[in-house]
PDB file of C-alpha atoms in Angstrom:
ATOM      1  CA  UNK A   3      -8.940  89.529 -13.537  1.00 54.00           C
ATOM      2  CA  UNK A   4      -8.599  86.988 -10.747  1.00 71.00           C
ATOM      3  CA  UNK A   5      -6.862  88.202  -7.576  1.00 91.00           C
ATOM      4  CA  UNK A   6      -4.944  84.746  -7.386  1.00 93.00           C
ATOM      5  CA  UNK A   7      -2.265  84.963  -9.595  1.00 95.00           C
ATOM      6  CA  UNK A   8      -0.453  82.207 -11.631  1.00 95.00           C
ATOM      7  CA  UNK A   9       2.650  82.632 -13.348  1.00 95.00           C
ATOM      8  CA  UNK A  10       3.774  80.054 -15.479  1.00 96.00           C
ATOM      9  CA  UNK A  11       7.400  80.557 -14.877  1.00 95.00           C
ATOM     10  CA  UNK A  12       6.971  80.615 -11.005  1.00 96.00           C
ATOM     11  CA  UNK A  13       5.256  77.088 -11.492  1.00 96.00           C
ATOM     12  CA  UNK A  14       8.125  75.927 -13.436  1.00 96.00           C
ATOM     13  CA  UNK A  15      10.551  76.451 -10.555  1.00 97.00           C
ATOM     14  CA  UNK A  16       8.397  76.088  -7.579  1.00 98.00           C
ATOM     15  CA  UNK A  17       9.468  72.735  -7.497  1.00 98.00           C
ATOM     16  CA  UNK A  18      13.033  72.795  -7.935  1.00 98.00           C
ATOM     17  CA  UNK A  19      14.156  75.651  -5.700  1.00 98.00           C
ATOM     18  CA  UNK A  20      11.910  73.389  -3.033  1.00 98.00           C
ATOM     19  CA  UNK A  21      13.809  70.676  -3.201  1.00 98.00           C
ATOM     20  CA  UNK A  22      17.173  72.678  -3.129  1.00 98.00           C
ATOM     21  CA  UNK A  23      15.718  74.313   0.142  1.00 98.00           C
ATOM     22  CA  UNK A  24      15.473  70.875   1.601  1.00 98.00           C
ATOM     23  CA  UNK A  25      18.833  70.341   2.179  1.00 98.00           C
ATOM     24  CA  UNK A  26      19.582  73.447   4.202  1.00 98.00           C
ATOM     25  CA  UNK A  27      16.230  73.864   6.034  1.00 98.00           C
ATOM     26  CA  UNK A  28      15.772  72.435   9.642  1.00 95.00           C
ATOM     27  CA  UNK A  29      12.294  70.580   9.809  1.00 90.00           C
ATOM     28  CA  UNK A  30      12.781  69.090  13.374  1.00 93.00           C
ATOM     29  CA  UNK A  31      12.540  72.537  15.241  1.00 94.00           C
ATOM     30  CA  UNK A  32      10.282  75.848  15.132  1.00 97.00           C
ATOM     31  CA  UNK A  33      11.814  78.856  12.525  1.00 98.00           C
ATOM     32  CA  UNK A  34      11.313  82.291  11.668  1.00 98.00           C
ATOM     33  CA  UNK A  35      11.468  82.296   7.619  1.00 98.00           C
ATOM     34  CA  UNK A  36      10.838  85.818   5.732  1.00 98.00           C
ATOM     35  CA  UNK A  37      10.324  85.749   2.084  1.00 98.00           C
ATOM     36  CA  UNK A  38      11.086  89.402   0.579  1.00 98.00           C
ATOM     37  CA  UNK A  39       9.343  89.988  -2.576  1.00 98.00           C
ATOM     38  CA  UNK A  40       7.104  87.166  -2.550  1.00 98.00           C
ATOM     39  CA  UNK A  41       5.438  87.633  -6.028  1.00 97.00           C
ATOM     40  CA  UNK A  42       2.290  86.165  -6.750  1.00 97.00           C
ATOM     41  CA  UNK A  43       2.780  83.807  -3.642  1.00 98.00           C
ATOM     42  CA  UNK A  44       3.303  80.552  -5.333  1.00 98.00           C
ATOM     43  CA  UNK A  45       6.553  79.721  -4.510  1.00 98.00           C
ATOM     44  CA  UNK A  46       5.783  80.293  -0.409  1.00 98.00           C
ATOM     45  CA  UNK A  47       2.493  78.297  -1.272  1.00 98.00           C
ATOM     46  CA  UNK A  48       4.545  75.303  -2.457  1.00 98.00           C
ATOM     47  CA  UNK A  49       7.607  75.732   0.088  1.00 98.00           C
ATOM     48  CA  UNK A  50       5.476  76.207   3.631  1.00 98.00           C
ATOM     49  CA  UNK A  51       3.238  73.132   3.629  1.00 98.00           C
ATOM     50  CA  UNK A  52       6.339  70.769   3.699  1.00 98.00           C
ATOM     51  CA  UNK A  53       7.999  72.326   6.906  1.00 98.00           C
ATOM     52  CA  UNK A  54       4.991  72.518   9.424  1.00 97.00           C
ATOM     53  CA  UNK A  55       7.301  73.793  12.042  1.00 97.00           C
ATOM     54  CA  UNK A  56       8.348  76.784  10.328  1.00 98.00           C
ATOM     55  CA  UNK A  57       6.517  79.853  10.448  1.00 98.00           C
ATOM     56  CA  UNK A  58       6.659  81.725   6.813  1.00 98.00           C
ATOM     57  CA  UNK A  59       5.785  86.037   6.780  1.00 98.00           C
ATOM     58  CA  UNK A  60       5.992  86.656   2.970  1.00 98.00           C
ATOM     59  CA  UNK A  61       6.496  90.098   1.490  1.00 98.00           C
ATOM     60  CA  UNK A  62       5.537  92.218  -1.190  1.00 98.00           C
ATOM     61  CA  UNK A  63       5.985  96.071  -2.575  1.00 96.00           C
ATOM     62  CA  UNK A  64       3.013  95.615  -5.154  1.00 92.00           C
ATOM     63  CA  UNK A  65      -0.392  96.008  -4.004  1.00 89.00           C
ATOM     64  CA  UNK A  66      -1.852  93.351  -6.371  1.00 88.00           C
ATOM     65  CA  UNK A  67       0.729  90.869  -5.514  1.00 96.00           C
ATOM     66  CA  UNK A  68      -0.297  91.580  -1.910  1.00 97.00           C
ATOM     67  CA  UNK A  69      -3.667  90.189  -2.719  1.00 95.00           C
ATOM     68  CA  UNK A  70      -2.795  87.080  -4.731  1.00 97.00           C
ATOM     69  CA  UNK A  71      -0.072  86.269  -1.752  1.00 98.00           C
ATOM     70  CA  UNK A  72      -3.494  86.817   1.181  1.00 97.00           C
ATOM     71  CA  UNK A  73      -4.972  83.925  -0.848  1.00 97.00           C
ATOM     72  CA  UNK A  74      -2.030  81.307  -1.532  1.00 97.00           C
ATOM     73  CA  UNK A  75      -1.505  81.955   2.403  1.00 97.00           C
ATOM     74  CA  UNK A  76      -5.310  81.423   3.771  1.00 97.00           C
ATOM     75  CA  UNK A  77      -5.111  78.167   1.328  1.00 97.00           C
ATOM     76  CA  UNK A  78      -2.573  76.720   2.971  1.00 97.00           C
ATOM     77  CA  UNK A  79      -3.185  73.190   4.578  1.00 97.00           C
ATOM     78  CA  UNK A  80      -0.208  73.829   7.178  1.00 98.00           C
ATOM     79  CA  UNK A  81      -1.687  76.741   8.202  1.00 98.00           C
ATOM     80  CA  UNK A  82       2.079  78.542   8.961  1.00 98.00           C
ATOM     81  CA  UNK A  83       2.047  81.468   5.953  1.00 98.00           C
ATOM     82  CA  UNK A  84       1.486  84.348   8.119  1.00 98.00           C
ATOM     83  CA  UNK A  85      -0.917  87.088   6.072  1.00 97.00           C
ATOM     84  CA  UNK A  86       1.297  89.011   3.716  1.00 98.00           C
ATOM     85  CA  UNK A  87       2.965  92.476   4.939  1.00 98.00           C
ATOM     86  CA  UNK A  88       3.671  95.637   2.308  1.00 97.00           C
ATOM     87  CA  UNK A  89       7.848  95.698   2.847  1.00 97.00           C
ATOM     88  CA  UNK A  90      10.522  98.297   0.973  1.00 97.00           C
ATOM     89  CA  UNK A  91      13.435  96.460   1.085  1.00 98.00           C
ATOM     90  CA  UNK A  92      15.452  99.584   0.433  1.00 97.00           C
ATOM     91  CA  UNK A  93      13.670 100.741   3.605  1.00 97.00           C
ATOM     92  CA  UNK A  94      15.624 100.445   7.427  1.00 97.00           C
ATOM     93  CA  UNK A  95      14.747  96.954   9.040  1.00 97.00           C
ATOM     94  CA  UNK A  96      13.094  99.624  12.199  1.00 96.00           C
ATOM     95  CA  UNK A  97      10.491 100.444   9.963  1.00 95.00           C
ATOM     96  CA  UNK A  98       9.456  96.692   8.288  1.00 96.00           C
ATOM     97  CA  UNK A  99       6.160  94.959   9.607  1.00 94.00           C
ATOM     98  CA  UNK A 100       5.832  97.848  12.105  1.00 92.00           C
ATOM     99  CA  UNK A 101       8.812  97.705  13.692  1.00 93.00           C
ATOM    100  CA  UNK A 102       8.161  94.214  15.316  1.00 94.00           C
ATOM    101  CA  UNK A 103      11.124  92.841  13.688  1.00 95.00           C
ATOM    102  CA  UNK A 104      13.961  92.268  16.128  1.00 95.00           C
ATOM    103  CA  UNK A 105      17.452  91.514  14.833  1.00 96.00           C
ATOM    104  CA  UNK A 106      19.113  88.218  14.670  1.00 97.00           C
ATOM    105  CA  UNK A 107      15.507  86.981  15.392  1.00 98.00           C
ATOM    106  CA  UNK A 108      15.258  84.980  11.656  1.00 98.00           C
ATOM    107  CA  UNK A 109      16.282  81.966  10.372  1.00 98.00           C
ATOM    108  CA  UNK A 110      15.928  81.985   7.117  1.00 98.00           C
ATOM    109  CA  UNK A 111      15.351  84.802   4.365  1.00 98.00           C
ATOM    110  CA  UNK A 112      14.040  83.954   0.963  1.00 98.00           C
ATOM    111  CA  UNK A 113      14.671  86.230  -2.354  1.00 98.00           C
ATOM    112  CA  UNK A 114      13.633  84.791  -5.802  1.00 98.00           C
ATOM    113  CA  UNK A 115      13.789  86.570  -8.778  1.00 98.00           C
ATOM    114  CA  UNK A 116      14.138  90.201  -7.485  1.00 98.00           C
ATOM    115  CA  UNK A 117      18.111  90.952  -8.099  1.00 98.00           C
ATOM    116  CA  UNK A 118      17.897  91.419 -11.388  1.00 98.00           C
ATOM    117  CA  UNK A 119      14.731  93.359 -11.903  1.00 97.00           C
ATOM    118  CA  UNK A 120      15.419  95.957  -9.733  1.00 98.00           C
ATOM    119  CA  UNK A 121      17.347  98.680  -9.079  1.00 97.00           C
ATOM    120  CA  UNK A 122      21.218  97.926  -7.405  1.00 98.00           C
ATOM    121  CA  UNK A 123      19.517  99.407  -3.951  1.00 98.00           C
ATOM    122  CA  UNK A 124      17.135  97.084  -3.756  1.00 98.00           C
ATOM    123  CA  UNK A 125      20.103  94.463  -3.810  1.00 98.00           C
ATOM    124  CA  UNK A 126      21.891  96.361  -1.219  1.00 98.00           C
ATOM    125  CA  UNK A 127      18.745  96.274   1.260  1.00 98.00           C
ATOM    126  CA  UNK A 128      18.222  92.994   0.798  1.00 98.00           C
ATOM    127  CA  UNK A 129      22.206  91.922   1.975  1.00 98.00           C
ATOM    128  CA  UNK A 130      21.969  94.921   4.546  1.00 98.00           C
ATOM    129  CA  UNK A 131      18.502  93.536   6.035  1.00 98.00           C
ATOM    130  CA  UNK A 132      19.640  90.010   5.628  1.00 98.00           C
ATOM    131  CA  UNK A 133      22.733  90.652   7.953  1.00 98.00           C
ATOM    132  CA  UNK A 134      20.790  92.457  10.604  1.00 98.00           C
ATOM    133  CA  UNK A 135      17.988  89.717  10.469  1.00 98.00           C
ATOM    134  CA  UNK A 136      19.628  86.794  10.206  1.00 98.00           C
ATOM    135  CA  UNK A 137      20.460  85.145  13.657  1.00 98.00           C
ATOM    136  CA  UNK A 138      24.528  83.516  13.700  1.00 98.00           C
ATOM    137  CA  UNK A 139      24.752  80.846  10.851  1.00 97.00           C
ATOM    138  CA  UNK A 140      21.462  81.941   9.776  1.00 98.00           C
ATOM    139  CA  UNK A 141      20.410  81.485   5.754  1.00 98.00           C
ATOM    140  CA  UNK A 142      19.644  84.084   2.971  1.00 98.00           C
ATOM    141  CA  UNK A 143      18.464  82.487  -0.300  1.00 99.00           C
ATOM    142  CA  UNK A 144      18.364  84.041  -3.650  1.00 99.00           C
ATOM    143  CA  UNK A 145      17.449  82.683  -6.980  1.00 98.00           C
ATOM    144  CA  UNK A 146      17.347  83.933 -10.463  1.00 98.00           C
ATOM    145  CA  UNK A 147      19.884  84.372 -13.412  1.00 98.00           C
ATOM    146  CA  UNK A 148      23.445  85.828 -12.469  1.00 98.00           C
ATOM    147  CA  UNK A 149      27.062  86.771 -14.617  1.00 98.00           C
ATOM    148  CA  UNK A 150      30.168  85.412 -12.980  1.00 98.00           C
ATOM    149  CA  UNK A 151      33.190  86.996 -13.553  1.00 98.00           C
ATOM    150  CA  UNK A 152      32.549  89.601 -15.811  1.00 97.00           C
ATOM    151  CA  UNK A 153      30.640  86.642 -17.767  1.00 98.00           C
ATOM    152  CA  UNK A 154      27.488  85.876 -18.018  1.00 98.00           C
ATOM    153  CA  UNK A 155      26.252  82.520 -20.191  1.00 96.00           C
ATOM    154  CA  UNK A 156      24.494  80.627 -22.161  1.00 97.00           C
ATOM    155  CA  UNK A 157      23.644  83.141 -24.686  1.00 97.00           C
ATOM    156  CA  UNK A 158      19.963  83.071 -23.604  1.00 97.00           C
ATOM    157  CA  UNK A 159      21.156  85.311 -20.514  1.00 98.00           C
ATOM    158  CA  UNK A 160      23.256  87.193 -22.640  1.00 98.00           C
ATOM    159  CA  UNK A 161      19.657  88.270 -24.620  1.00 98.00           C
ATOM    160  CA  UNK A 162      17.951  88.399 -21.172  1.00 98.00           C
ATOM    161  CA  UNK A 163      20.305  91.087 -19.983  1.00 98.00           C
ATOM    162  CA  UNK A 164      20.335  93.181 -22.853  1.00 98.00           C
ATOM    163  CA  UNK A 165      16.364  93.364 -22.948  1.00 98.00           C
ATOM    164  CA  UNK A 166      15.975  93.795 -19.122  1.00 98.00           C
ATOM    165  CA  UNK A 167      18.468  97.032 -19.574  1.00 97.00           C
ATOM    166  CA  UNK A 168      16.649  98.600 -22.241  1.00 98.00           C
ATOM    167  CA  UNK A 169      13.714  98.306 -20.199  1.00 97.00           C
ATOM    168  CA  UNK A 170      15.408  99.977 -17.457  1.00 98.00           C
ATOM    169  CA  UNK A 171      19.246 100.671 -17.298  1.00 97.00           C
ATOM    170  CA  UNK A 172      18.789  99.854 -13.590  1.00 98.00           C
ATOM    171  CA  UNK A 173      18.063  96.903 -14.056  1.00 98.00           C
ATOM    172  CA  UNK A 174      20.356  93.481 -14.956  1.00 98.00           C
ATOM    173  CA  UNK A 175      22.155  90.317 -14.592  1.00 98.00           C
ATOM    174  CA  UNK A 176      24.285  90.518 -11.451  1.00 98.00           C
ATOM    175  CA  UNK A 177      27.858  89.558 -10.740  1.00 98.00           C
ATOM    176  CA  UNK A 178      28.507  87.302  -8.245  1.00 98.00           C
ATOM    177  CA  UNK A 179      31.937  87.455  -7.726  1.00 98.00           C
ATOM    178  CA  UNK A 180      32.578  91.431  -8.644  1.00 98.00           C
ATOM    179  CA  UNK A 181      29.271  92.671  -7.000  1.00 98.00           C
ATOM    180  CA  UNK A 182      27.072  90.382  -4.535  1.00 98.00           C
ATOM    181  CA  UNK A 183      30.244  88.497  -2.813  1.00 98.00           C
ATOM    182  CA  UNK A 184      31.807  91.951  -1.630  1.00 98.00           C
ATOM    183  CA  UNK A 185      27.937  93.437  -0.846  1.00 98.00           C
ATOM    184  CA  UNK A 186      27.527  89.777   1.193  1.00 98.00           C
ATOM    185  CA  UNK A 187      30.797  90.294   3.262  1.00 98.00           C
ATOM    186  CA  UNK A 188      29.993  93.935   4.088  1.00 98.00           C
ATOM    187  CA  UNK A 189      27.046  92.442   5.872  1.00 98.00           C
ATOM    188  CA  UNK A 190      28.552  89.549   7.610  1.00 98.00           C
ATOM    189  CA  UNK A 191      27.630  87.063   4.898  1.00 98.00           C
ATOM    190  CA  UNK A 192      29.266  84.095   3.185  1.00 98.00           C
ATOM    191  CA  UNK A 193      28.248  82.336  -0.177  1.00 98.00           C
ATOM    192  CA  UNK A 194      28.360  78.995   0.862  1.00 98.00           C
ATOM    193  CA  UNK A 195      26.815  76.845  -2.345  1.00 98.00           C
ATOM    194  CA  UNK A 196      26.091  77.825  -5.722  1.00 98.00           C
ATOM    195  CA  UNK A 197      23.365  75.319  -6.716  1.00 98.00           C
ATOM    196  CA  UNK A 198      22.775  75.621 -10.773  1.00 98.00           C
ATOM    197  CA  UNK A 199      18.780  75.085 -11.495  1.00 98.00           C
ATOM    198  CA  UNK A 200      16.936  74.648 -14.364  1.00 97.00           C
ATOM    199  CA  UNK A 201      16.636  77.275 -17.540  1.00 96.00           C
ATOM    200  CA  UNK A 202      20.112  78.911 -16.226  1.00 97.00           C
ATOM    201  CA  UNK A 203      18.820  79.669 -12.942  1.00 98.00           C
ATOM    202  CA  UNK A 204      20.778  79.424  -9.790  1.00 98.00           C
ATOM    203  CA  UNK A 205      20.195  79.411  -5.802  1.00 98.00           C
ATOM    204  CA  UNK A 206      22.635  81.097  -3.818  1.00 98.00           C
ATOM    205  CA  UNK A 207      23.116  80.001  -0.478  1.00 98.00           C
ATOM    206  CA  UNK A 208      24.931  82.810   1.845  1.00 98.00           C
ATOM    207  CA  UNK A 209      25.418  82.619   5.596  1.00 98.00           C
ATOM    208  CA  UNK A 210      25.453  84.782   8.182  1.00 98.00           C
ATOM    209  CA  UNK A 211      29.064  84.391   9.979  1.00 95.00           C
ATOM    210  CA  UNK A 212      28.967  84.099  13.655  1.00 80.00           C
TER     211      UNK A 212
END
């Protein structure tokens, strides 16, 4: 089995949660950008080489996905993926890369389909860290499916939930509006867009408030 991994789905949306990413991320001056629970390392592959001035640490729990991730990031033409660090996101920000992360020293945090495949304290680390990372006005992305409301559509994602839940009953579609907006203002964040994406994905944009 090759160490480089290739998922087709990740391929699929590489490109349009790149060019969502655009419109929020500063390309004239030098940034801190932390992906947690970078996968198989395609997406940061895709995303780094078109902001040159931005310096990328991707993340990972899985040992595996650690190695796949060490090769997308020596690939890169750009140069600015920083070698892949093991990170619990359920773990205090002290302990993460060492303890060389300072707070409010990041720009922008990057989360793609995590939320709904693990467990609700995953989700909480990842708003906690986010607020305590994030310098003012700073960005946290996340991507995958979501419910709104109580509601959760088309019926696809109905389906989706249901089978992710027998797999594990910690596991699921999560609310925007009944669980991730009241997590985000805990933290000091604010959703500020709610871009929809192809196969009834979205990206979340939420800020950290000054």
């Amino acid at each position: 089995m090759s160490v480089k991994h290739c998922h087709p789905a990740a391929e699929r949306n590489k490109e349009p949660i790149l060019q969502t990413l655009k419109k929020y991320i500063d390309n004239s001056k030098d940034g801190q950008f932390l992906e947690i629970s970078s996968g198989s390392g395609q997406h940061v592959a895709h995303i780094a080489p078109n902001f040159p001035r931005i310096i990328f640490q991707p993340s990972e729990i899985e040992d595996s996905s650690l190695k796949s991730i060490a090769v997308y990031a020596a690939e890169c033409p750009t140069k600015n993926i920083k070698p892949p660090v093991l990170l619990d996101v359920k773990t205090p920000t002290s302990q993460w890369i060492n303890g060389t992360l300072e707070k409010t020293s990041l720009d922008y945090i990057l989360n793609i389909n995590m939320i709904h495949i693990s467990e609700w304290q995953c989700t909480e680390g990842l708003f906690r860290s986010s607020g305590e990372l994030l310098k003012p006005s700073g960005l946290l992305f996340t991507y995958g499916p979501y419910a709104i409301n109580g509601e959760i559509k088309p019926e696809s994602n109905v389906e989706f939930d249901k089978s992710l839940r027998m797999r594990n009953p910690s596991w699921g579609l999560r609310d925007i509006v009944r669980q991730l907006e009241p997590l985000a203002t805990t933290n000091n964040l604010l959703l500020i867009k709610t871009h929809d994406l192809p196969a009834n994905n979205k990206l979340l944009v939420w800020q950290k408030e000054k």
